[in-house]
CSV table of C-alpha atoms in Angstrom, one decimal:
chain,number,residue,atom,x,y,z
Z,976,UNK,CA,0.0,0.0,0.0
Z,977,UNK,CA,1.0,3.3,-1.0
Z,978,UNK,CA,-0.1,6.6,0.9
Z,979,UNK,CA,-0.1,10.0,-0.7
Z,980,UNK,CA,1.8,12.7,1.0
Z,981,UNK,CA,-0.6,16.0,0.0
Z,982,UNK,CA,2.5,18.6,0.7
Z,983,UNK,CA,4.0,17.1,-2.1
Z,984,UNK,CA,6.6,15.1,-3.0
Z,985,UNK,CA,9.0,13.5,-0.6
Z,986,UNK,CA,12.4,13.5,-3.1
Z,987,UNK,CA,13.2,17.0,-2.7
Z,988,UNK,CA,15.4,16.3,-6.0
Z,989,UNK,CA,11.6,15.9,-7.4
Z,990,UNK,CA,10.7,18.0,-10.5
Z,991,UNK,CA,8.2,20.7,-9.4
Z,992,UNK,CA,5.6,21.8,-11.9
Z,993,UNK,CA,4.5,26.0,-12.6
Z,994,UNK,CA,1.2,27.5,-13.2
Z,995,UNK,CA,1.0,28.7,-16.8
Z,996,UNK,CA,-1.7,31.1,-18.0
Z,997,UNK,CA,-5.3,29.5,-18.1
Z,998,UNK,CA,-7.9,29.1,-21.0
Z,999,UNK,CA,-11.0,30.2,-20.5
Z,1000,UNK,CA,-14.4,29.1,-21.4
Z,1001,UNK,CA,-17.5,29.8,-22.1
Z,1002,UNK,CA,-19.0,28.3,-19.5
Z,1003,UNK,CA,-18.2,26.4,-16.4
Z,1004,UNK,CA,-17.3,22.4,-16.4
Z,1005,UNK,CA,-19.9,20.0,-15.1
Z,1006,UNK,CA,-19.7,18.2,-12.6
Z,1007,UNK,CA,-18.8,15.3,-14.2
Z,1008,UNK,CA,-15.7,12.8,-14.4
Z,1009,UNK,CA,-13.2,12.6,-16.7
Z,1010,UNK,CA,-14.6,16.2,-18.1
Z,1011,UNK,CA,-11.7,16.9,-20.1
Z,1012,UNK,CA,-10.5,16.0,-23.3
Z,1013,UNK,CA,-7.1,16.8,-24.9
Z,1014,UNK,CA,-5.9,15.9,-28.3
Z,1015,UNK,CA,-2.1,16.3,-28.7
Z,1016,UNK,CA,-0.6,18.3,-31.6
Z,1017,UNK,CA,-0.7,17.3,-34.7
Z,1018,UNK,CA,3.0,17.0,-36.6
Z,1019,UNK,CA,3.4,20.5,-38.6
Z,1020,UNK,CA,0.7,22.2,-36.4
Z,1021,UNK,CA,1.7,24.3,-33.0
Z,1022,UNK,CA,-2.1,23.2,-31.9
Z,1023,UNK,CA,-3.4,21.4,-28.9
Z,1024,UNK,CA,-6.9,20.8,-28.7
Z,1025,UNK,CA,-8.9,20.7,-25.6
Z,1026,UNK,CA,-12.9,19.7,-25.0
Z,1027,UNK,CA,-14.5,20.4,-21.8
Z,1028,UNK,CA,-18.6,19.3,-21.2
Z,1029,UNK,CA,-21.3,21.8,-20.2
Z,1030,UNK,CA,-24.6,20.8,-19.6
Z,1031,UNK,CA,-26.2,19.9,-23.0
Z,1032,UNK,CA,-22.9,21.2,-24.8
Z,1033,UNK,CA,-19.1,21.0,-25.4
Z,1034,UNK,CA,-16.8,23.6,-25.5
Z,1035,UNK,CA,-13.9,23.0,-28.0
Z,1036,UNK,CA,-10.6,25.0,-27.9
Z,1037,UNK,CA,-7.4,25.1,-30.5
Z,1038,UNK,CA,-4.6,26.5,-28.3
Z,1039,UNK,CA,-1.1,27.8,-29.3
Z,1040,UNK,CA,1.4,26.6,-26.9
Z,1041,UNK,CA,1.3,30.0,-24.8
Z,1042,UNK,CA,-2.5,29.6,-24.1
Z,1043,UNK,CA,-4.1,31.9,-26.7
Z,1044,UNK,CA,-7.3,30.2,-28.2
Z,1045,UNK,CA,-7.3,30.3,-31.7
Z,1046,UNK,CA,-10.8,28.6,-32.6
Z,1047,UNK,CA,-13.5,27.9,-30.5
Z,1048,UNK,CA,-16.2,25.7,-31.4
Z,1049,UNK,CA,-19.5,24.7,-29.3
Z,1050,UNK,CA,-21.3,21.0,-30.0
Z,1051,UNK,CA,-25.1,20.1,-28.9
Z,1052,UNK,CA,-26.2,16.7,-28.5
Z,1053,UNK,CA,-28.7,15.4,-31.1
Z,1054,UNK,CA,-32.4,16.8,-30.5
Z,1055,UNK,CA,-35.2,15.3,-30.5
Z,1056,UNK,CA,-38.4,17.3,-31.6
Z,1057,UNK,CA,-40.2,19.0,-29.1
Z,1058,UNK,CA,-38.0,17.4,-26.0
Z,1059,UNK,CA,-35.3,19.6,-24.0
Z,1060,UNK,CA,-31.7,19.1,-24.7
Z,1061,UNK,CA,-30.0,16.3,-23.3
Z,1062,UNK,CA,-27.3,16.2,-21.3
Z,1063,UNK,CA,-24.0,15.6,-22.6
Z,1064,UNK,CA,-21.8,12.9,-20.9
Z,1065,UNK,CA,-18.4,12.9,-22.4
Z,1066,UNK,CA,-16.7,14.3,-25.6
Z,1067,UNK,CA,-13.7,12.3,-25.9
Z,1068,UNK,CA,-11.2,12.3,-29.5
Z,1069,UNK,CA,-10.4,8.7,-30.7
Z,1070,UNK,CA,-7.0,8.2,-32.6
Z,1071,UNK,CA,-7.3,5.6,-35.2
Z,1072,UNK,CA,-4.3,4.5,-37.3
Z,1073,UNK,CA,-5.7,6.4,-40.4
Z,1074,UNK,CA,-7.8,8.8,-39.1
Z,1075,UNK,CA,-9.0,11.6,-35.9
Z,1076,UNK,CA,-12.6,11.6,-34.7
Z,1077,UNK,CA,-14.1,13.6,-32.1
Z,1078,UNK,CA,-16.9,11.3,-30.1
Z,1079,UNK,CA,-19.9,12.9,-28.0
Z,1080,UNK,CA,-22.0,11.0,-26.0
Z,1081,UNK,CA,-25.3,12.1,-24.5
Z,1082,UNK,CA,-28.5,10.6,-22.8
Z,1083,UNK,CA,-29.7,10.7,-26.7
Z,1084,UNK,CA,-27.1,9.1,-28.6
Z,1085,UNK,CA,-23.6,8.6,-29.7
Z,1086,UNK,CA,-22.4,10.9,-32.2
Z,1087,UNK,CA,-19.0,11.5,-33.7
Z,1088,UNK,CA,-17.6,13.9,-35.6
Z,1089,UNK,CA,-14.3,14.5,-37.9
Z,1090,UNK,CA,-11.4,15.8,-35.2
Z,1091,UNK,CA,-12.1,19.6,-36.0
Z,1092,UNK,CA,-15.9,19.6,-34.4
Z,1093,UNK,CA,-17.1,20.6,-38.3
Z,1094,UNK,CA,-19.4,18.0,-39.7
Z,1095,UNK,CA,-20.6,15.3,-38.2
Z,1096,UNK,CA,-20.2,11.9,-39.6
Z,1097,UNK,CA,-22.0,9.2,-37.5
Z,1098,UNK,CA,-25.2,9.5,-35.2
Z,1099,UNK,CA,-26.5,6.4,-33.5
Z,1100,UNK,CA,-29.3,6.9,-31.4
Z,1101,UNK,CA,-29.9,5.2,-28.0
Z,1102,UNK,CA,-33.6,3.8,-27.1
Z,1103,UNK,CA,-35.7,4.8,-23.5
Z,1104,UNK,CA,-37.5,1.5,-24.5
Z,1105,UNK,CA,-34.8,-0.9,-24.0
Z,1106,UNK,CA,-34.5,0.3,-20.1
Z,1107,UNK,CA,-36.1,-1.2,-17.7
Z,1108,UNK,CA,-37.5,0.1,-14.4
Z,1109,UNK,CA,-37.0,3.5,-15.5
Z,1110,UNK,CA,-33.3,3.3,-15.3
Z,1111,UNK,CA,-32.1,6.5,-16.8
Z,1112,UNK,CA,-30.9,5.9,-20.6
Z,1113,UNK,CA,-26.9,7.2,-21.7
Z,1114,UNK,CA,-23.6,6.5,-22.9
Z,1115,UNK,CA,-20.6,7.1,-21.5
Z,1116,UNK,CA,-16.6,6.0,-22.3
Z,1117,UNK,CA,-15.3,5.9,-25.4
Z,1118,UNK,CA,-11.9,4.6,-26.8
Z,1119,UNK,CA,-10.0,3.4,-30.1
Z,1120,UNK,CA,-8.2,0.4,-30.9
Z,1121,UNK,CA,-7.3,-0.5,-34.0
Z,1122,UNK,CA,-9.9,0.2,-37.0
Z,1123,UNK,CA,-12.4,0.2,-33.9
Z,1124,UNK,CA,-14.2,2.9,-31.8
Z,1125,UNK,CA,-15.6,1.2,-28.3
Z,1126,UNK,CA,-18.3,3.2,-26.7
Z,1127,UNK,CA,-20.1,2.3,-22.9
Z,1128,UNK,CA,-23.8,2.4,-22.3
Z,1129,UNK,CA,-26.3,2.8,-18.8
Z,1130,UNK,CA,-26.9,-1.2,-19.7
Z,1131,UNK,CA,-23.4,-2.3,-18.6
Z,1132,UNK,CA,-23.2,-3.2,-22.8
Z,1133,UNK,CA,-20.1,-1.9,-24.7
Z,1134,UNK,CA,-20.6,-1.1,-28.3
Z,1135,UNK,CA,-18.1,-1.6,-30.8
Z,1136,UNK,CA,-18.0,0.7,-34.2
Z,1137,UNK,CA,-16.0,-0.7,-37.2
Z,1138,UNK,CA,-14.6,3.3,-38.7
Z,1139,UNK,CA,-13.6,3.0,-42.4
Z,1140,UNK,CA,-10.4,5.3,-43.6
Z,1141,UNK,CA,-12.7,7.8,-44.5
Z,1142,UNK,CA,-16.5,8.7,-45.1
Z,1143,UNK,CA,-19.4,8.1,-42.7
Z,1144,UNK,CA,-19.7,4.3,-43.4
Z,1145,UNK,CA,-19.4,3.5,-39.6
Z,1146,UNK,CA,-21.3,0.5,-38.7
Z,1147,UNK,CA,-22.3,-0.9,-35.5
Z,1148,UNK,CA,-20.2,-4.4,-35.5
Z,1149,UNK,CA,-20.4,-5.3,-32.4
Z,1150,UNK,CA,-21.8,-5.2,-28.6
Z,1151,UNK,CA,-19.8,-6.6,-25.8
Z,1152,UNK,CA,-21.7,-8.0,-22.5
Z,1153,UNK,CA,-19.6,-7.8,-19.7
Z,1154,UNK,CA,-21.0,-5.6,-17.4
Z,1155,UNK,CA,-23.6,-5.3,-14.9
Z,1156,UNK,CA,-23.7,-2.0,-14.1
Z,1157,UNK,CA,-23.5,1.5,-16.3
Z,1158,UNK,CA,-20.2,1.2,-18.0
Z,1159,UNK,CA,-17.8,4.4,-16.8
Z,1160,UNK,CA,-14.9,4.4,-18.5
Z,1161,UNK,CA,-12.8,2.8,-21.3
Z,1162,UNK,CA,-9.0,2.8,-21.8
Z,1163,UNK,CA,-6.9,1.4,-24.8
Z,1164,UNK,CA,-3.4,1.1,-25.9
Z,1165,UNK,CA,-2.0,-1.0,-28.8
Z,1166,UNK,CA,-1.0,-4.4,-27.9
Z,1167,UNK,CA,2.1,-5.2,-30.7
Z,1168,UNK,CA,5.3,-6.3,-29.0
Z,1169,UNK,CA,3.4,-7.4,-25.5
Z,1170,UNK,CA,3.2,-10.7,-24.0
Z,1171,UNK,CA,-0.1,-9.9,-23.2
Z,1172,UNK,CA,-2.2,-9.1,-25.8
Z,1173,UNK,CA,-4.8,-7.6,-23.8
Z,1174,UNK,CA,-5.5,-4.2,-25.2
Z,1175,UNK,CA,-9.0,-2.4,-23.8
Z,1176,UNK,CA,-9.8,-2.6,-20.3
Z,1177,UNK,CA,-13.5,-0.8,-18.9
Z,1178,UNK,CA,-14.7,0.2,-16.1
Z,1179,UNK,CA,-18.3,0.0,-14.1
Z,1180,UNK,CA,-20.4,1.9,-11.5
Z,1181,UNK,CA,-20.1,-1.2,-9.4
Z,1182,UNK,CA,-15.9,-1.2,-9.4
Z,1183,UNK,CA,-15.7,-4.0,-11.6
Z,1184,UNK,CA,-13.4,-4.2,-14.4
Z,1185,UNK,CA,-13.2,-6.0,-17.7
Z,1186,UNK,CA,-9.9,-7.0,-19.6
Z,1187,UNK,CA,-10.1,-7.2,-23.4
Z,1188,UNK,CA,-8.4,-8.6,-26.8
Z,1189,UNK,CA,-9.6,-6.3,-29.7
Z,1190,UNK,CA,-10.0,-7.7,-33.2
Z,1191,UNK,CA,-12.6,-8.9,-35.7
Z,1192,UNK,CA,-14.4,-10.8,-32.4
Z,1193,UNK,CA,-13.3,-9.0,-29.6
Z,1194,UNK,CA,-12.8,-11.5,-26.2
Z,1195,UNK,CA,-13.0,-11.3,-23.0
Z,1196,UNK,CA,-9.6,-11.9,-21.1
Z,1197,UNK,CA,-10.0,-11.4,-17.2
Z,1198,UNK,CA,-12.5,-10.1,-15.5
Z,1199,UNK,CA,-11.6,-8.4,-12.0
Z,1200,UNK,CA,-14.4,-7.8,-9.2
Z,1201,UNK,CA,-15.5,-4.5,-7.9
Z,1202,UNK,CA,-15.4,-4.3,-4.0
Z,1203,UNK,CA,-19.2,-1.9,-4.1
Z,1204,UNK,CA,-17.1,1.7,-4.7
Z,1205,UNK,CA,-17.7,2.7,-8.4
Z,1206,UNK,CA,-14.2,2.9,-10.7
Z,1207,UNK,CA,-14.4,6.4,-12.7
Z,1208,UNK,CA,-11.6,5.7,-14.8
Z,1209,UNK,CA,-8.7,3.7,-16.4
Z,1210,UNK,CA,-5.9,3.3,-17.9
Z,1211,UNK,CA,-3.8,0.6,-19.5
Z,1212,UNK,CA,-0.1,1.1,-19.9
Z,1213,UNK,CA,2.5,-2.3,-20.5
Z,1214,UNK,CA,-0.2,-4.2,-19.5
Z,1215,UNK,CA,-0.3,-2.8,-16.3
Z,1216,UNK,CA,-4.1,-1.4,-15.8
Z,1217,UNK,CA,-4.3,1.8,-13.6
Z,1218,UNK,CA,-8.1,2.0,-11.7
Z,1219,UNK,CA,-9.2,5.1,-9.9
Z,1220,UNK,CA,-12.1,4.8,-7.5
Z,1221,UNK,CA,-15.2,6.9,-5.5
Z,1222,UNK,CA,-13.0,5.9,-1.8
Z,1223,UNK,CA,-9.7,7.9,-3.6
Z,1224,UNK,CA,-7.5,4.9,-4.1
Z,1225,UNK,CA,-5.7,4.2,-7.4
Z,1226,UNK,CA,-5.4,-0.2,-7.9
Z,1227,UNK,CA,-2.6,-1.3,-10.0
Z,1228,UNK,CA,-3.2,-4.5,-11.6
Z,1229,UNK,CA,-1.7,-7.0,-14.3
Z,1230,UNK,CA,-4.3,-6.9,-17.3
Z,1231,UNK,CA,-3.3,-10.7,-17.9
Z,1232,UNK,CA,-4.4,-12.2,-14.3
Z,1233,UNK,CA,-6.3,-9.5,-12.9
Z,1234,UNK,CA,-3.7,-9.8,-9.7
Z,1235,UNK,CA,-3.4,-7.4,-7.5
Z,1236,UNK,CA,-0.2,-5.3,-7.6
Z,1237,UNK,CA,-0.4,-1.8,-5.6
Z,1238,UNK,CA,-3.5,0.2,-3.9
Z,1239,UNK,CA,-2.2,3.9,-3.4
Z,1240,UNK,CA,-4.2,5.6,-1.0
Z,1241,UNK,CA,-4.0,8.2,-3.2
Z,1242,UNK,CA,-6.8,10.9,-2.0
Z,1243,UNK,CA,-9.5,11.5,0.4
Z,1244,UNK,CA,-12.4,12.2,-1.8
Z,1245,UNK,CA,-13.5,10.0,-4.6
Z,1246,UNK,CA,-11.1,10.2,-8.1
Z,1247,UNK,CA,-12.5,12.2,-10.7
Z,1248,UNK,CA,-9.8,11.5,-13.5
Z,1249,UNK,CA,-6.4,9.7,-14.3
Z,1250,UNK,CA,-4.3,10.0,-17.4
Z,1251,UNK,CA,-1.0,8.3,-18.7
Z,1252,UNK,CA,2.2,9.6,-20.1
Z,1253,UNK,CA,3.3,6.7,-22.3
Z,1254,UNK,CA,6.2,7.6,-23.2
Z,1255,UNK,CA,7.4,8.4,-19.0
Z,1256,UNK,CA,5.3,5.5,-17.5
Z,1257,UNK,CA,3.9,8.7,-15.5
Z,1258,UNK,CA,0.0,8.5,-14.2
Z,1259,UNK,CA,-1.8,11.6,-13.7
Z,1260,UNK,CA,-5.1,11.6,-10.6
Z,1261,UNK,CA,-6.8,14.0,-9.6
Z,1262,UNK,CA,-10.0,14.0,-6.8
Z,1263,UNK,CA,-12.6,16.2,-5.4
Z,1264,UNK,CA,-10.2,16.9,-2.3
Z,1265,UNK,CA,-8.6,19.4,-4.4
Z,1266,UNK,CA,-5.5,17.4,-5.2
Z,1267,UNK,CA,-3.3,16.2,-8.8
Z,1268,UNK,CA,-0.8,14.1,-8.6
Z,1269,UNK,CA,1.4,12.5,-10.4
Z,1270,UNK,CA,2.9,9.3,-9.9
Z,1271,UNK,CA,5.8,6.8,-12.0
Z,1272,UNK,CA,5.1,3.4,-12.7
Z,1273,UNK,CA,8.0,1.1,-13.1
Z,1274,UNK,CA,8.6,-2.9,-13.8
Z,1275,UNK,CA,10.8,-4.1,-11.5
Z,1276,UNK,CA,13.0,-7.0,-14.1
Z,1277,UNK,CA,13.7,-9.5,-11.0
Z,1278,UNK,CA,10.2,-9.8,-10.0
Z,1279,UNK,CA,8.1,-8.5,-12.6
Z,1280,UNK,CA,6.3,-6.3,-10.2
Z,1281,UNK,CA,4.5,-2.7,-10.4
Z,1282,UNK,CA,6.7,0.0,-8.8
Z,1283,UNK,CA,5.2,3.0,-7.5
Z,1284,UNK,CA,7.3,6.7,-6.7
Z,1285,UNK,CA,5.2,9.7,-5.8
Z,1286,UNK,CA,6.6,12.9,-7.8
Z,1287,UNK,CA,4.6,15.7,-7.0
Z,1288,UNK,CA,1.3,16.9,-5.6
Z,1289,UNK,CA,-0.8,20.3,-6.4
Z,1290,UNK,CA,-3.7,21.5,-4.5
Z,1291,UNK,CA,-6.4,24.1,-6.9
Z,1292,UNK,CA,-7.9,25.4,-3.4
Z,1293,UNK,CA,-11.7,25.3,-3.1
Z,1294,UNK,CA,-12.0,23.3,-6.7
Z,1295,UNK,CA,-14.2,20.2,-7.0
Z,1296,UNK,CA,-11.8,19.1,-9.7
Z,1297,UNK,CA,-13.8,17.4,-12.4
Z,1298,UNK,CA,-10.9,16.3,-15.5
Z,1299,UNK,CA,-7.2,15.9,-15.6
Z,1300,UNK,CA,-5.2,15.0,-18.6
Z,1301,UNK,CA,-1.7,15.4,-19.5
Z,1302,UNK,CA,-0.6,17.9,-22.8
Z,1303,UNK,CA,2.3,15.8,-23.8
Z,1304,UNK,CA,3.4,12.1,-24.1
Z,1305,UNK,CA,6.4,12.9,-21.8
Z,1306,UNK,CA,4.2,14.0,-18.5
Z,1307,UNK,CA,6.2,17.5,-18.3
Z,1308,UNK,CA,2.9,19.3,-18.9
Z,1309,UNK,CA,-0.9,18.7,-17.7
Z,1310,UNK,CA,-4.5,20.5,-17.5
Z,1311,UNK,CA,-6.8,20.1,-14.9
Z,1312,UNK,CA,-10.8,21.6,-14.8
Z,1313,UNK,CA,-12.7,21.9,-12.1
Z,1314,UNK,CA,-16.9,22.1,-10.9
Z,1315,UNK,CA,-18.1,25.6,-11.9
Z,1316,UNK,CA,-15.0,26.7,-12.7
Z,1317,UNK,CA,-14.7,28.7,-16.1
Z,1318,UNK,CA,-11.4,28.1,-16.7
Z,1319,UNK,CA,-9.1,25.1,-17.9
Z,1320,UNK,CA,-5.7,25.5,-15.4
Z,1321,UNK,CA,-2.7,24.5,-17.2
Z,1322,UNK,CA,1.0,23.0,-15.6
Z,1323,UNK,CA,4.3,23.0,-16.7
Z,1324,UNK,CA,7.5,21.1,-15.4
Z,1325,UNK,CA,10.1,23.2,-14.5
């Protein structure tokens, strides 16, 4: 077990990170988790992209590397005639090996657009009569892998979108039962060069967590019990699955087994949002205690065993943060939102 120390880092020799200038927005970020999306630049373009929810609408930002918004762009969920706007639940960009789309899901309907936010290519429209007992109807997660875009619904169901190299030819392919509960969350990461081909893990309201193998009949690898505390989020890095939940811990397990390898006591209010630097093996939390931090995972070779090292800790006083993501594949710069706050805050290693 691992305990967060919220000074900070203990290595003093630990990097420490500065408070660059923040982007504003439109309107404030909903309470919601994982309520920020970040899409890295593009080679030849000095652009990062940022999406933050708001009620029944997404803010989109293109932003220059000293914080000046360029373009801004607002998406509604689908309409239906005559009924108020739903709620959006997550806008999320999907990298595919050929192409960039920009997913938003809603208690209407999946829809996704190309990466820009200018024309919308799919829709695909969820049904109130396939609930039962009233259960509130949505989707929420999304993720790529391979020529595939993976979406989570309210039924615990995961659906599964074959995307061709261009067009609006997306079709449904696939849905994947392994839930119970309203699916949460979905992470990815390509599997070449792995022992483990797992390669898509998700997440449920109950805590419970389902391993994957993508491909023309996706299959289901491991699946690793919830404990009753819903799991907001994941990530999958060297098929090492990083799981942050409502009681603030962070699990650490092998996506092969489902063994247990760390639990960081990593906040004291349920976990809102993690992220992974591939390229540094770092992992980004954040809470509603106020608190990021960041964190490096390590393989130990004799053992084969997760390694955990706290590197640094930032408190956003009196914020309910809401999403957390990193701006680089390094780790030496992330963005945080927060409940009502109009504002993304941005962080850069010094």
């Amino acid at each position: 077990m691992v305990a967060a120390d919220s000074e900070g880092p203990k290595d003093p020799r630990a990097r420490m990170f500065r408070r660059e200038r923040s982007i504003p927005l439109r309107g404030s970020a909903a309470a919601l988790c994982n309520n920020l999306s970040v899409l890295l630049q593009q080679p030849g373009r000095n652009l990062t992209h940022f999406g933050v929810v708001h009620g029944p609408s997404a803010q989109l930002l293109s932003v220059v590397s000293d914080g000046v918004p360029l373009a801004q762009r607002q998406l509604h969920a689908k309409e239906r005639a005559g009924v108020s706007p739903p709620l959006i639940t997550q806008v999320r960009w999907c990298v595919l090996p050929f192409r960039v789309l920009l997913v938003l899901t809603s208690h209407r309907g999946i829809q996704m657009y190309e990466s820009d936010g200018s024309v919308m290519v799919f829709w695909h429209a969820l049904h109130p009569e396939d609930s039962t007992s009233g259960q509130a109807v949505f989707a929420r997660g999304a993720a790529a892998t391979s020529h595939f875009i993976c979406v989570g619904t309210w039924s615990g169901r995961v659906l599964v979108f074959d995307i061709p190299a261009k067009g609006p030819n997306i079709v449904l392919s696939e849905e994947l039962d392994g839930h119970q509960t309203p699916v949460t969350d979905i992470a990815t990461e390509p599997a070449e060069g792995q022992d483990c081909m797992a390669d898509m893990v998700t997440a449920d309201d109950s805590g419970s967590l389902c391993v994957w193998r993508s491909g023309p009949e996706f299959q289901l690898l491991t699946r690793i019990p919830g404990f009753g505390v819903p799991c907001a989020s994941v990530q999958l890095w060297q098929g090492t699955i990083a799981a942050g939940y409502g009681n603030g811990q962070v699990r650490l397990y092998e996506s092969s087994t489902g063994m247990l390898h760390a639990q960081i006591d990593a906040h004291a209010r349920a976990i809102c949002a993690l992220d992974l630097a591939p390229e540094a093996g770092k992992l980004l939390s954040a809470a509603e205690d106020t608190f990021v931090h960041i964190w490096k995972l390590g393989r130990n070779p004799e053992s084969s065993s997760i390694e955990v090292e706290h590197c640094y800790g930032e408190c956003v006083p009196d914020t309910q943060l809401c999403g957390a993501r990193f701006c680089d594949p390094s780790g030496s710069s992330f963005a945080v939102t927060g409940y009502d706050v109009t504002e993304i805050l941005r962080f850069h290693i010094v």
